[in-house]
Short mmCIF file of C-alpha atoms in Angstrom, two decimals:
data_model
loop_
_atom_site.label_atom_id
_atom_site.label_comp_id
_atom_site.label_asym_id
_atom_site.label_seq_id
_atom_site.Cartn_x
_atom_site.Cartn_y
_atom_site.Cartn_z
CA MET P 12 0.00 0.00 0.00
CA ARG P 13 1.21 3.48 -0.72
CA VAL P 14 0.59 6.71 1.16
CA GLU P 15 1.46 9.99 -0.56
CA ILE P 16 1.67 13.08 1.63
CA TRP P 17 1.54 16.52 0.05
CA THR P 18 3.28 19.00 2.35
CA ASP P 19 5.12 22.27 2.59
CA ILE P 20 8.06 22.81 4.90
CA ALA P 21 6.53 26.18 5.83
CA CYS P 22 3.29 24.50 6.94
CA PRO P 23 2.97 24.01 10.70
CA TRP P 24 0.02 21.64 10.34
CA CYS P 25 2.12 19.47 8.02
CA TYR P 26 4.77 19.18 10.74
CA VAL P 27 2.13 18.25 13.33
CA GLY P 28 0.14 16.07 10.92
CA LYS P 29 3.18 13.98 10.00
CA ALA P 30 3.65 13.09 13.67
CA ARG P 31 -0.02 12.17 14.05
CA PHE P 32 0.06 10.05 10.90
CA GLU P 33 3.23 8.29 12.06
CA LYS P 34 1.64 7.48 15.39
CA ALA P 35 -1.15 5.68 13.51
CA LEU P 36 1.26 4.02 11.08
CA GLY P 37 3.46 2.75 13.92
CA ALA P 38 0.48 0.90 15.38
CA PHE P 39 -0.82 -0.39 12.03
CA PRO P 40 -0.35 -4.17 11.76
CA HIS P 41 0.62 -3.99 8.07
CA ARG P 42 3.00 -1.05 8.51
CA ASP P 43 5.86 -2.95 6.84
CA GLU P 44 3.85 -3.08 3.63
CA VAL P 45 3.16 0.66 3.61
CA GLU P 46 5.37 2.88 1.48
CA VAL P 47 5.33 6.62 2.27
CA VAL P 48 6.15 9.24 -0.38
CA HIS P 49 6.34 12.98 0.29
CA ARG P 50 5.06 15.28 -2.44
CA SER P 51 5.58 18.98 -2.99
CA PHE P 52 3.07 21.74 -2.31
CA GLU P 53 4.08 25.37 -1.89
CA LEU P 54 1.76 27.50 0.21
CA ASP P 55 3.34 30.63 -1.25
CA PRO P 56 4.45 29.61 -4.76
CA HIS P 57 4.89 33.16 -6.04
CA ARG P 58 7.36 34.23 -3.39
CA ALA P 59 10.82 34.89 -4.85
CA LYS P 60 13.93 33.21 -3.51
CA GLY P 61 15.51 35.64 -1.06
CA ASP P 62 12.23 37.42 -0.26
CA ILE P 63 12.27 36.64 3.45
CA GLU P 64 10.32 38.18 6.31
CA PRO P 65 9.40 37.29 9.88
CA VAL P 66 6.41 34.91 10.11
CA LEU P 67 4.53 37.22 12.49
CA GLY P 68 4.98 40.20 10.16
CA MET P 69 3.77 38.13 7.21
CA LEU P 70 0.67 37.01 9.15
CA THR P 71 -0.31 40.55 10.13
CA LYS P 72 0.38 41.95 6.66
CA LYS P 73 -1.04 39.18 4.49
CA TYR P 74 -4.06 38.19 6.58
CA GLY P 75 -4.77 41.45 8.36
CA MET P 76 -4.41 39.88 11.81
CA SER P 77 -3.45 41.99 14.77
CA GLU P 78 -0.04 41.17 16.16
CA ALA P 79 -1.71 39.67 19.24
CA GLN P 80 -3.91 37.41 17.09
CA ALA P 81 -0.92 36.24 15.06
CA GLN P 82 1.07 35.50 18.20
CA ALA P 83 -1.89 33.67 19.76
CA GLY P 84 -2.09 31.50 16.64
CA GLU P 85 1.59 30.67 16.86
CA ASN P 86 1.26 29.88 20.57
CA ASN P 87 -1.63 27.57 19.81
CA LEU P 88 0.35 25.80 17.08
CA GLY P 89 3.25 25.49 19.51
CA ALA P 90 0.96 23.77 22.01
CA GLN P 91 -0.37 21.37 19.37
CA ALA P 92 3.19 20.55 18.30
CA ALA P 93 4.26 20.01 21.90
CA ALA P 94 1.36 17.61 22.37
CA GLU P 95 2.95 15.47 19.63
CA GLY P 96 6.38 15.71 21.23
CA LEU P 97 7.65 18.24 18.68
CA GLU P 98 9.67 21.36 19.38
CA TYR P 99 8.18 24.58 18.01
CA ARG P 100 9.57 28.11 18.30
CA THR P 101 6.61 30.44 18.61
CA GLU P 102 8.75 33.52 18.07
CA GLY P 103 11.40 34.64 15.63
CA ARG P 104 10.73 32.23 12.74
CA ASP P 105 11.12 33.41 9.15
CA HIS P 106 8.91 32.97 6.12
CA GLY P 107 10.26 32.59 2.59
CA SER P 108 10.20 30.48 -0.57
CA THR P 109 10.37 26.72 -0.04
CA PHE P 110 10.85 25.90 -3.71
CA ASP P 111 14.53 24.95 -3.29
CA MET P 112 13.71 22.69 -0.35
CA HIS P 113 11.17 20.85 -2.49
CA ARG P 114 13.78 20.44 -5.22
CA LEU P 115 16.16 18.93 -2.66
CA LEU P 116 13.39 16.62 -1.44
CA HIS P 117 13.14 15.22 -4.96
CA LEU P 118 16.89 14.65 -5.05
CA ALA P 119 16.56 12.90 -1.68
CA LYS P 120 13.66 10.80 -2.99
CA GLU P 121 15.91 9.42 -5.72
CA GLN P 122 18.35 8.34 -3.03
CA GLY P 123 15.85 6.88 -0.60
CA ARG P 124 16.46 9.69 1.90
CA GLN P 125 13.32 11.74 1.52
CA ASP P 126 11.96 11.05 4.97
CA GLU P 127 15.32 11.87 6.58
CA LEU P 128 15.50 15.19 4.75
CA ILE P 129 11.95 16.27 5.45
CA ASN P 130 12.49 15.62 9.16
CA VAL P 131 15.70 17.66 9.12
CA LEU P 132 14.00 20.52 7.25
CA TYR P 133 10.95 20.57 9.52
CA ARG P 134 13.15 20.64 12.58
CA ALA P 135 15.31 23.41 11.12
CA ASN P 136 12.29 25.52 10.22
CA PHE P 137 10.18 25.02 13.31
CA ALA P 138 12.62 24.34 16.13
CA GLU P 139 16.07 25.73 15.39
CA GLU P 140 17.20 29.25 16.13
CA ARG P 141 19.07 29.72 12.86
CA SER P 142 16.68 30.51 10.02
CA VAL P 143 16.12 27.79 7.45
CA PHE P 144 16.12 30.61 4.85
CA ASP P 145 19.74 31.53 5.59
CA GLY P 146 21.08 30.94 2.07
CA ASP P 147 22.07 27.94 -0.04
CA GLU P 148 24.87 26.82 2.27
CA ARG P 149 22.38 26.49 5.12
CA LEU P 150 20.37 24.06 2.95
CA VAL P 151 23.55 22.23 1.89
CA GLU P 152 24.36 21.61 5.55
CA LEU P 153 20.85 20.37 6.23
CA ALA P 154 20.97 18.07 3.19
CA ALA P 155 24.29 16.67 4.41
CA ALA P 156 22.77 16.12 7.87
CA ALA P 157 20.12 13.99 6.14
CA GLY P 158 22.82 11.87 4.50
CA LEU P 159 22.93 13.53 1.08
CA ASP P 160 26.17 14.39 -0.62
CA ALA P 161 26.92 18.08 0.04
CA ASP P 162 28.38 18.72 -3.42
CA GLU P 163 25.40 17.12 -5.11
CA ALA P 164 22.98 19.21 -3.04
CA ARG P 165 25.00 22.34 -3.84
CA ALA P 166 24.88 21.57 -7.56
CA VAL P 167 21.09 21.13 -7.45
CA LEU P 168 20.65 24.41 -5.57
CA ALA P 169 22.85 26.25 -8.07
CA ASP P 170 20.70 25.16 -11.02
CA PRO P 171 17.06 26.25 -10.55
CA ALA P 172 15.92 23.93 -13.35
CA ARG P 173 16.97 20.75 -11.51
CA TYR P 174 13.84 18.97 -10.17
CA ALA P 175 11.71 22.04 -10.90
CA ASP P 176 9.45 20.00 -13.18
CA GLU P 177 9.04 17.37 -10.47
CA VAL P 178 7.92 20.00 -7.97
CA ARG P 179 5.44 21.46 -10.47
CA ALA P 180 4.15 18.01 -11.40
CA ASP P 181 3.44 17.24 -7.73
CA GLU P 182 1.59 20.53 -7.37
CA ARG P 183 -0.46 19.87 -10.49
CA GLU P 184 -1.38 16.44 -9.18
CA ALA P 185 -2.45 17.89 -5.85
CA ALA P 186 -4.85 20.21 -7.67
CA GLU P 187 -6.16 17.32 -9.79
CA LEU P 188 -6.80 15.29 -6.66
CA GLY P 189 -8.75 18.15 -5.14
CA ALA P 190 -6.26 19.35 -2.54
CA ASN P 191 -6.45 23.05 -1.80
CA GLY P 192 -4.41 22.90 1.38
CA VAL P 193 -1.87 20.74 3.14
CA PRO P 194 -1.09 18.34 4.66
CA PHE P 195 -3.01 16.16 2.23
CA PHE P 196 -2.75 12.38 2.52
CA VAL P 197 -3.65 10.01 -0.32
CA LEU P 198 -3.85 6.25 0.27
CA ASP P 199 -3.44 4.03 -2.80
CA ARG P 200 -4.94 6.86 -4.87
CA ARG P 201 -8.33 5.88 -3.49
CA TYR P 202 -8.70 7.53 -0.10
CA GLY P 203 -7.90 11.09 0.87
CA VAL P 204 -7.36 12.63 4.28
CA SER P 205 -7.16 16.42 4.43
CA GLY P 206 -5.38 18.18 7.26
CA ALA P 207 -3.65 17.21 10.47
CA GLN P 208 -6.45 14.90 11.59
CA PRO P 209 -6.20 13.05 14.90
CA ALA P 210 -4.15 9.83 14.81
CA GLU P 211 -7.38 7.81 15.10
CA VAL P 212 -8.55 9.15 11.73
CA PHE P 213 -5.28 8.10 10.09
CA ALA P 214 -5.62 4.68 11.74
CA GLN P 215 -9.13 4.38 10.31
CA ALA P 216 -7.96 5.48 6.86
CA LEU P 217 -5.10 2.93 6.85
CA GLU P 218 -7.50 0.19 7.95
CA GLN P 219 -10.13 1.13 5.40
CA ALA P 220 -7.69 1.42 2.49
CA TRP P 221 -6.12 -1.90 3.46
CA SER P 222 -9.33 -3.86 3.86
CA SER P 223 -10.92 -2.51 0.70
CA ARG P 224 -8.08 -3.36 -1.64
CA ALA P 225 -10.02 -4.48 -4.71
CA PRO P 226 -9.06 -7.18 -7.20
CA LEU P 227 -7.44 -5.88 -10.36
CA THR P 228 -9.37 -5.41 -13.56
CA THR P 229 -7.57 -7.41 -16.22
CA ILE P 230 -6.83 -5.90 -19.61
CA ALA P 231 -5.76 -8.33 -22.33
CA ALA P 232 -5.73 -8.79 -26.07
CA ALA P 233 -8.97 -10.34 -27.30
CA THR P 234 -7.06 -13.23 -28.81
CA ASP P 235 -4.69 -13.98 -26.00
CA GLY P 236 -6.10 -13.99 -22.51
CA ASP P 237 -2.96 -14.43 -20.52
CA GLY P 238 -0.34 -13.15 -22.91
CA GLU P 239 3.08 -14.62 -23.39
CA ALA P 240 4.43 -15.21 -19.94
CA CYS P 241 6.79 -17.34 -17.90
CA GLY P 242 5.68 -19.11 -14.74
CA PRO P 243 6.92 -21.83 -12.42
CA ASP P 244 6.05 -24.32 -15.16
CA GLY P 245 8.11 -22.66 -17.85
CA CYS P 246 7.57 -20.06 -20.54
CA ALA P 247 4.62 -20.10 -22.92
CA VAL P 248 6.14 -20.63 -26.33
CA PRO P 249 4.18 -19.25 -29.25
CA GLN P 250 3.57 -21.79 -32.00
CA ARG P 251 3.22 -19.53 -34.95
CA MET A 6 -0.03 7.30 -12.37
CA ARG A 7 2.10 4.39 -11.32
CA VAL A 8 2.91 1.20 -13.21
CA GLU A 9 4.47 -1.67 -11.28
CA ILE A 10 6.07 -4.44 -13.31
CA TRP A 11 6.78 -7.79 -11.70
CA THR A 12 9.61 -9.48 -13.57
CA ASP A 13 12.43 -11.96 -13.38
CA ILE A 14 15.76 -11.44 -15.10
CA ALA A 15 15.60 -15.08 -16.21
CA CYS A 16 12.25 -14.51 -17.94
CA PRO A 17 12.49 -14.02 -21.71
CA TRP A 18 8.93 -12.73 -21.97
CA CYS A 19 9.75 -10.09 -19.35
CA TYR A 20 12.59 -8.87 -21.53
CA VAL A 21 10.32 -8.74 -24.58
CA GLY A 22 7.32 -7.43 -22.64
CA LYS A 23 9.29 -4.50 -21.23
CA ALA A 24 10.11 -3.36 -24.78
CA ARG A 25 6.47 -3.67 -25.86
CA PHE A 26 5.29 -1.75 -22.79
CA GLU A 27 7.85 0.97 -23.40
CA LYS A 28 6.72 1.35 -26.98
CA ALA A 29 3.21 2.07 -25.69
CA LEU A 30 4.46 4.33 -22.91
CA GLY A 31 6.60 6.35 -25.30
CA ALA A 32 3.51 7.19 -27.35
CA PHE A 33 1.27 7.85 -24.32
CA PRO A 34 0.42 11.57 -24.06
CA HIS A 35 0.71 11.58 -20.24
CA ARG A 36 3.96 9.58 -20.18
CA ASP A 37 5.70 12.24 -18.05
CA GLU A 38 3.21 11.59 -15.29
CA VAL A 39 3.77 7.84 -15.29
CA GLU A 40 6.16 6.38 -12.74
CA VAL A 41 7.48 2.87 -13.42
CA VAL A 42 8.61 0.56 -10.60
CA HIS A 43 10.12 -2.88 -11.13
CA ARG A 44 9.17 -5.57 -8.63
CA SER A 45 10.77 -8.92 -7.89
CA PHE A 46 9.45 -12.30 -8.97
CA GLU A 47 11.66 -15.41 -9.10
CA LEU A 48 10.58 -18.08 -11.54
CA ASP A 49 12.79 -20.58 -9.73
CA PRO A 50 12.84 -19.39 -6.10
CA HIS A 51 14.18 -22.65 -4.67
CA ARG A 52 17.32 -22.77 -6.78
CA ALA A 53 20.46 -22.33 -4.69
CA LYS A 54 23.06 -19.70 -5.47
CA GLY A 55 25.75 -21.40 -7.51
CA ASP A 56 23.44 -24.10 -8.87
CA ILE A 57 23.89 -23.21 -12.53
CA GLU A 58 23.12 -25.17 -15.67
CA PRO A 59 22.60 -24.51 -19.36
CA VAL A 60 19.12 -23.23 -20.21
CA LEU A 61 18.56 -25.92 -22.84
CA GLY A 62 19.52 -28.70 -20.39
CA MET A 63 17.17 -27.22 -17.77
CA LEU A 64 14.31 -27.10 -20.27
CA THR A 65 14.71 -30.73 -21.31
CA LYS A 66 15.15 -31.95 -17.74
CA LYS A 67 12.55 -29.85 -15.95
CA TYR A 68 9.82 -29.81 -18.57
CA GLY A 69 10.53 -33.06 -20.35
CA MET A 70 11.01 -31.35 -23.72
CA SER A 71 13.11 -32.90 -26.42
CA GLU A 72 16.27 -30.99 -27.18
CA ALA A 73 14.79 -29.99 -30.54
CA GLN A 74 11.63 -28.65 -28.89
CA ALA A 75 13.67 -26.65 -26.36
CA GLN A 76 15.83 -25.21 -29.12
CA ALA A 77 12.77 -24.36 -31.24
CA GLY A 78 11.32 -22.50 -28.26
CA GLU A 79 14.50 -20.51 -27.84
CA ASN A 80 14.61 -19.73 -31.55
CA ASN A 81 11.06 -18.52 -31.40
CA LEU A 82 11.81 -16.29 -28.40
CA GLY A 83 14.84 -14.98 -30.26
CA ALA A 84 12.63 -14.02 -33.19
CA GLN A 85 10.12 -12.26 -30.91
CA ALA A 86 12.96 -10.39 -29.21
CA ALA A 87 14.46 -9.39 -32.56
CA ALA A 88 11.05 -8.04 -33.63
CA GLU A 89 11.33 -5.60 -30.70
CA GLY A 90 14.89 -4.66 -31.63
CA LEU A 91 16.42 -6.73 -28.82
CA GLU A 92 19.44 -9.00 -29.04
CA TYR A 93 18.84 -12.59 -27.90
CA ARG A 94 21.33 -15.46 -27.83
CA THR A 95 19.41 -18.61 -28.62
CA GLU A 96 22.30 -20.85 -27.61
CA GLY A 97 24.65 -21.13 -24.69
CA ARG A 98 22.73 -19.19 -22.05
CA ASP A 99 22.82 -20.32 -18.43
CA HIS A 100 20.07 -20.73 -15.87
CA GLY A 101 20.55 -20.07 -12.16
CA SER A 102 19.24 -18.21 -9.12
CA THR A 103 18.27 -14.58 -9.72
CA PHE A 104 17.78 -13.76 -6.03
CA ASP A 105 20.96 -11.68 -5.79
CA MET A 106 20.00 -9.71 -8.89
CA HIS A 107 16.66 -8.86 -7.32
CA ARG A 108 18.44 -7.72 -4.15
CA LEU A 109 20.63 -5.44 -6.26
CA LEU A 110 17.53 -4.10 -8.03
CA HIS A 111 16.20 -2.99 -4.65
CA LEU A 112 19.48 -1.25 -3.89
CA ALA A 113 19.22 0.42 -7.30
CA LYS A 114 15.61 1.43 -6.62
CA GLU A 115 16.73 3.36 -3.55
CA GLN A 116 19.14 5.27 -5.76
CA GLY A 117 16.78 5.94 -8.65
CA ARG A 118 18.73 3.57 -10.92
CA GLN A 119 16.42 0.59 -11.08
CA ASP A 120 15.56 0.93 -14.74
CA GLU A 121 19.24 1.32 -15.68
CA LEU A 122 20.15 -1.85 -13.75
CA ILE A 123 17.33 -3.98 -15.07
CA ASN A 124 18.30 -3.06 -18.63
CA VAL A 125 21.94 -3.95 -17.95
CA LEU A 126 20.96 -7.27 -16.36
CA TYR A 127 18.56 -8.22 -19.16
CA ARG A 128 21.19 -7.46 -21.75
CA ALA A 129 23.82 -9.43 -19.85
CA ASN A 130 21.53 -12.43 -19.46
CA PHE A 131 19.98 -12.53 -22.90
CA ALA A 132 22.55 -10.99 -25.22
CA GLU A 133 26.07 -11.22 -23.83
CA GLU A 134 28.39 -14.17 -24.26
CA ARG A 135 29.69 -14.12 -20.69
CA SER A 136 27.20 -15.75 -18.32
CA VAL A 137 25.33 -13.44 -15.98
CA PHE A 138 25.76 -16.21 -13.36
CA ASP A 139 29.54 -15.89 -13.38
CA GLY A 140 29.95 -15.02 -9.69
CA ASP A 141 29.51 -11.95 -7.51
CA GLU A 142 32.18 -9.90 -9.29
CA ARG A 143 30.27 -10.27 -12.55
CA LEU A 144 27.23 -8.71 -10.86
CA VAL A 145 29.39 -6.00 -9.27
CA GLU A 146 30.61 -5.02 -12.74
CA LEU A 147 27.08 -4.95 -14.08
CA ALA A 148 25.89 -2.85 -11.13
CA ALA A 149 28.73 -0.41 -11.75
CA ALA A 150 27.78 -0.26 -15.44
CA ALA A 151 24.31 0.84 -14.29
CA GLY A 152 25.83 3.65 -12.24
CA LEU A 153 25.83 2.00 -8.81
CA ASP A 154 28.81 2.17 -6.52
CA ALA A 155 30.82 -1.05 -6.93
CA ASP A 156 31.75 -1.32 -3.25
CA GLU A 157 28.17 -0.82 -2.19
CA ALA A 158 26.97 -3.51 -4.61
CA ARG A 159 29.72 -5.84 -3.37
CA ALA A 160 28.67 -5.30 0.24
CA VAL A 161 25.03 -6.09 -0.60
CA LEU A 162 26.02 -9.28 -2.44
CA ALA A 163 28.22 -10.40 0.48
CA ASP A 164 25.33 -10.17 2.94
CA PRO A 165 22.38 -12.35 1.83
CA ALA A 166 20.07 -10.63 4.32
CA ARG A 167 20.35 -7.21 2.63
CA TYR A 168 17.12 -6.49 0.69
CA ALA A 169 16.01 -10.11 1.09
CA ASP A 170 12.83 -8.99 2.87
CA GLU A 171 12.09 -6.54 0.06
CA VAL A 172 12.36 -9.31 -2.55
CA ARG A 173 10.07 -11.58 -0.51
CA ALA A 174 7.58 -8.77 0.07
CA ASP A 175 7.35 -8.14 -3.68
CA GLU A 176 6.76 -11.83 -4.29
CA ARG A 177 4.07 -11.99 -1.61
CA GLU A 178 2.36 -9.00 -3.17
CA ALA A 179 2.44 -10.60 -6.60
CA ALA A 180 0.64 -13.62 -5.20
CA GLU A 181 -1.91 -11.40 -3.43
CA LEU A 182 -2.59 -9.57 -6.69
CA GLY A 183 -3.19 -12.85 -8.47
CA ALA A 184 0.00 -13.09 -10.52
CA ASN A 185 1.18 -16.62 -11.20
CA GLY A 186 3.59 -15.71 -13.95
CA VAL A 187 5.57 -12.78 -15.27
CA PRO A 188 5.77 -10.18 -16.67
CA PHE A 189 2.84 -8.84 -14.69
CA PHE A 190 1.90 -5.18 -15.03
CA VAL A 191 -0.22 -3.34 -12.46
CA LEU A 192 -1.52 0.17 -13.17
CA ASP A 193 -2.42 2.28 -10.14
CA ARG A 194 -3.27 -0.94 -8.30
CA ARG A 195 -6.49 -1.06 -10.31
CA TYR A 196 -5.68 -2.62 -13.66
CA GLY A 197 -3.60 -5.70 -14.38
CA VAL A 198 -1.95 -6.86 -17.60
CA SER A 199 -0.51 -10.35 -17.62
CA GLY A 200 2.22 -11.34 -20.02
CA ALA A 201 4.10 -9.74 -22.89
CA GLN A 202 0.96 -8.44 -24.56
CA PRO A 203 1.19 -6.48 -27.81
CA ALA A 204 2.03 -2.78 -27.42
CA GLU A 205 -1.57 -1.90 -28.35
CA VAL A 206 -2.84 -3.67 -25.24
CA PHE A 207 -0.46 -1.68 -23.04
CA ALA A 208 -1.59 1.50 -24.80
CA GLN A 209 -5.20 0.59 -24.06
CA ALA A 210 -4.38 -0.20 -20.43
CA LEU A 211 -2.58 3.13 -19.95
CA GLU A 212 -5.48 5.00 -21.54
CA GLN A 213 -8.09 3.16 -19.50
CA ALA A 214 -6.26 3.57 -16.19
CA TRP A 215 -5.70 7.25 -16.94
CA SER A 216 -9.25 8.08 -17.98
CA SER A 217 -10.86 6.17 -15.14
CA ARG A 218 -8.96 7.79 -12.33
CA ALA A 219 -11.69 8.12 -9.72
CA PRO A 220 -12.15 10.92 -7.19
CA LEU A 221 -10.78 10.11 -3.77
CA THR A 222 -13.01 8.95 -0.96
CA THR A 223 -12.48 11.37 1.91
CA ILE A 224 -11.93 10.09 5.41
CA ALA A 225 -12.24 12.66 8.21
CA ALA A 226 -13.06 13.02 11.87
CA ALA A 227 -16.79 13.37 12.45
CA THR A 228 -16.24 16.70 14.18
CA ASP A 229 -13.77 18.26 11.79
CA GLY A 230 -14.42 17.84 8.11
CA ASP A 231 -11.30 19.39 6.73
CA GLY A 232 -8.88 18.98 9.60
CA GLU A 233 -6.27 21.48 10.60
CA ALA A 234 -4.56 22.55 7.43
CA CYS A 235 -2.70 25.37 5.77
CA GLY A 236 -3.73 26.78 2.42
CA PRO A 237 -3.02 29.81 0.27
CA ASP A 238 -5.16 31.83 2.71
CA GLY A 239 -3.20 30.85 5.81
CA CYS A 240 -3.36 28.12 8.41
CA ALA A 241 -6.56 27.17 10.20
CA VAL A 242 -5.95 28.05 13.82
CA PRO A 243 -7.90 26.02 16.35
CA GLN A 244 -9.86 28.10 18.83
CA ARG A 245 -10.04 25.77 21.75
#
């Protein structure tokens, strides 16, 4: 079974939702047969690289919140994160473009290190004092901490075309699947879970997707039901 | 969309079927949104490493064919392969355990090089004079030719436990999906194509799986339809 999770590194509910999902997955009897893939979704896709501002300032400016409202929201998110055992700095975080992080996540995916990198990036963005938007070398260090080769990460960051199509393709797919926010969880392309639902909801979704796995619909040539195949009893040899 | 292909390196129809599938995929308008994964299936899972014999001898012994029948079958397969532009040695090939090759294919999958390695292994088994069963160093060279690190491949080969569970899990899944021979193609876990069908059948399967992509069934907590999520308009902040 496959679970795809659309996320943004700048999304606090994605950080919290991942922990809730993993709690459910850890208790799922068939967890060893579940493959998890992280997919890209930018909350702020039009923000330019280098256009960085404090999260609280962005919240008051973009959404017209008072500073007190914005801070209360951050405090609330911090409490929700703490309830999942996650560190969360409620003050002093930055907001910026996450496009390069998504490109690195696609590099990491190719090397089987996507989960390692997303954990490192989440921690850097939500828990560490140094801003995650502190230039390419900051991201190179984080990639290396996740087990990627530093030079390879540096080369990807230096060329904005690398993995850009993969990021866009993920975002297009999210829209096609009906996601207008993240985190967005898709199980075997049949079930969807939107948002950082409680762990019990993820447990139910895993159970439901598992138990409702349907038999495949077979497609074959009209003249040749099973095609030319090899099995334990040898290979079908065409007599033509 | 995702296509999983269960195959064995020792399976001539898998070699031919891959070419036919790729012909269809190359002409499929949404080919850039199709991800292909190769999965393990051993035709002869009980054969010990090092238990090697000529293919023709195996065919006469195991299936009670006359030598002429076995050779005619190989000639026929050679003609089918040639029709797809593939080289195929109809004489002098060996048969043996492919377990280690499947373990290497899982290593390659982690590094995004699975398709490269399977092509190298097929070519080595079906077209090259030197046997693909010529010891671990032969496989190390082939892995390196597919872009894997030779030392890493050597380490995997030296430890029979590495990726063994992944091979077995693929084989268990094949059985659960109803495959009793290979190649076996599964599209989005909804459609199945058994055998080296003509390219037109793969084209039809791709088209059908693409056009019938169904909307997701949403699973949510009774109290909170959309969960706690972030979207272009900010993050939902719980007021509790």
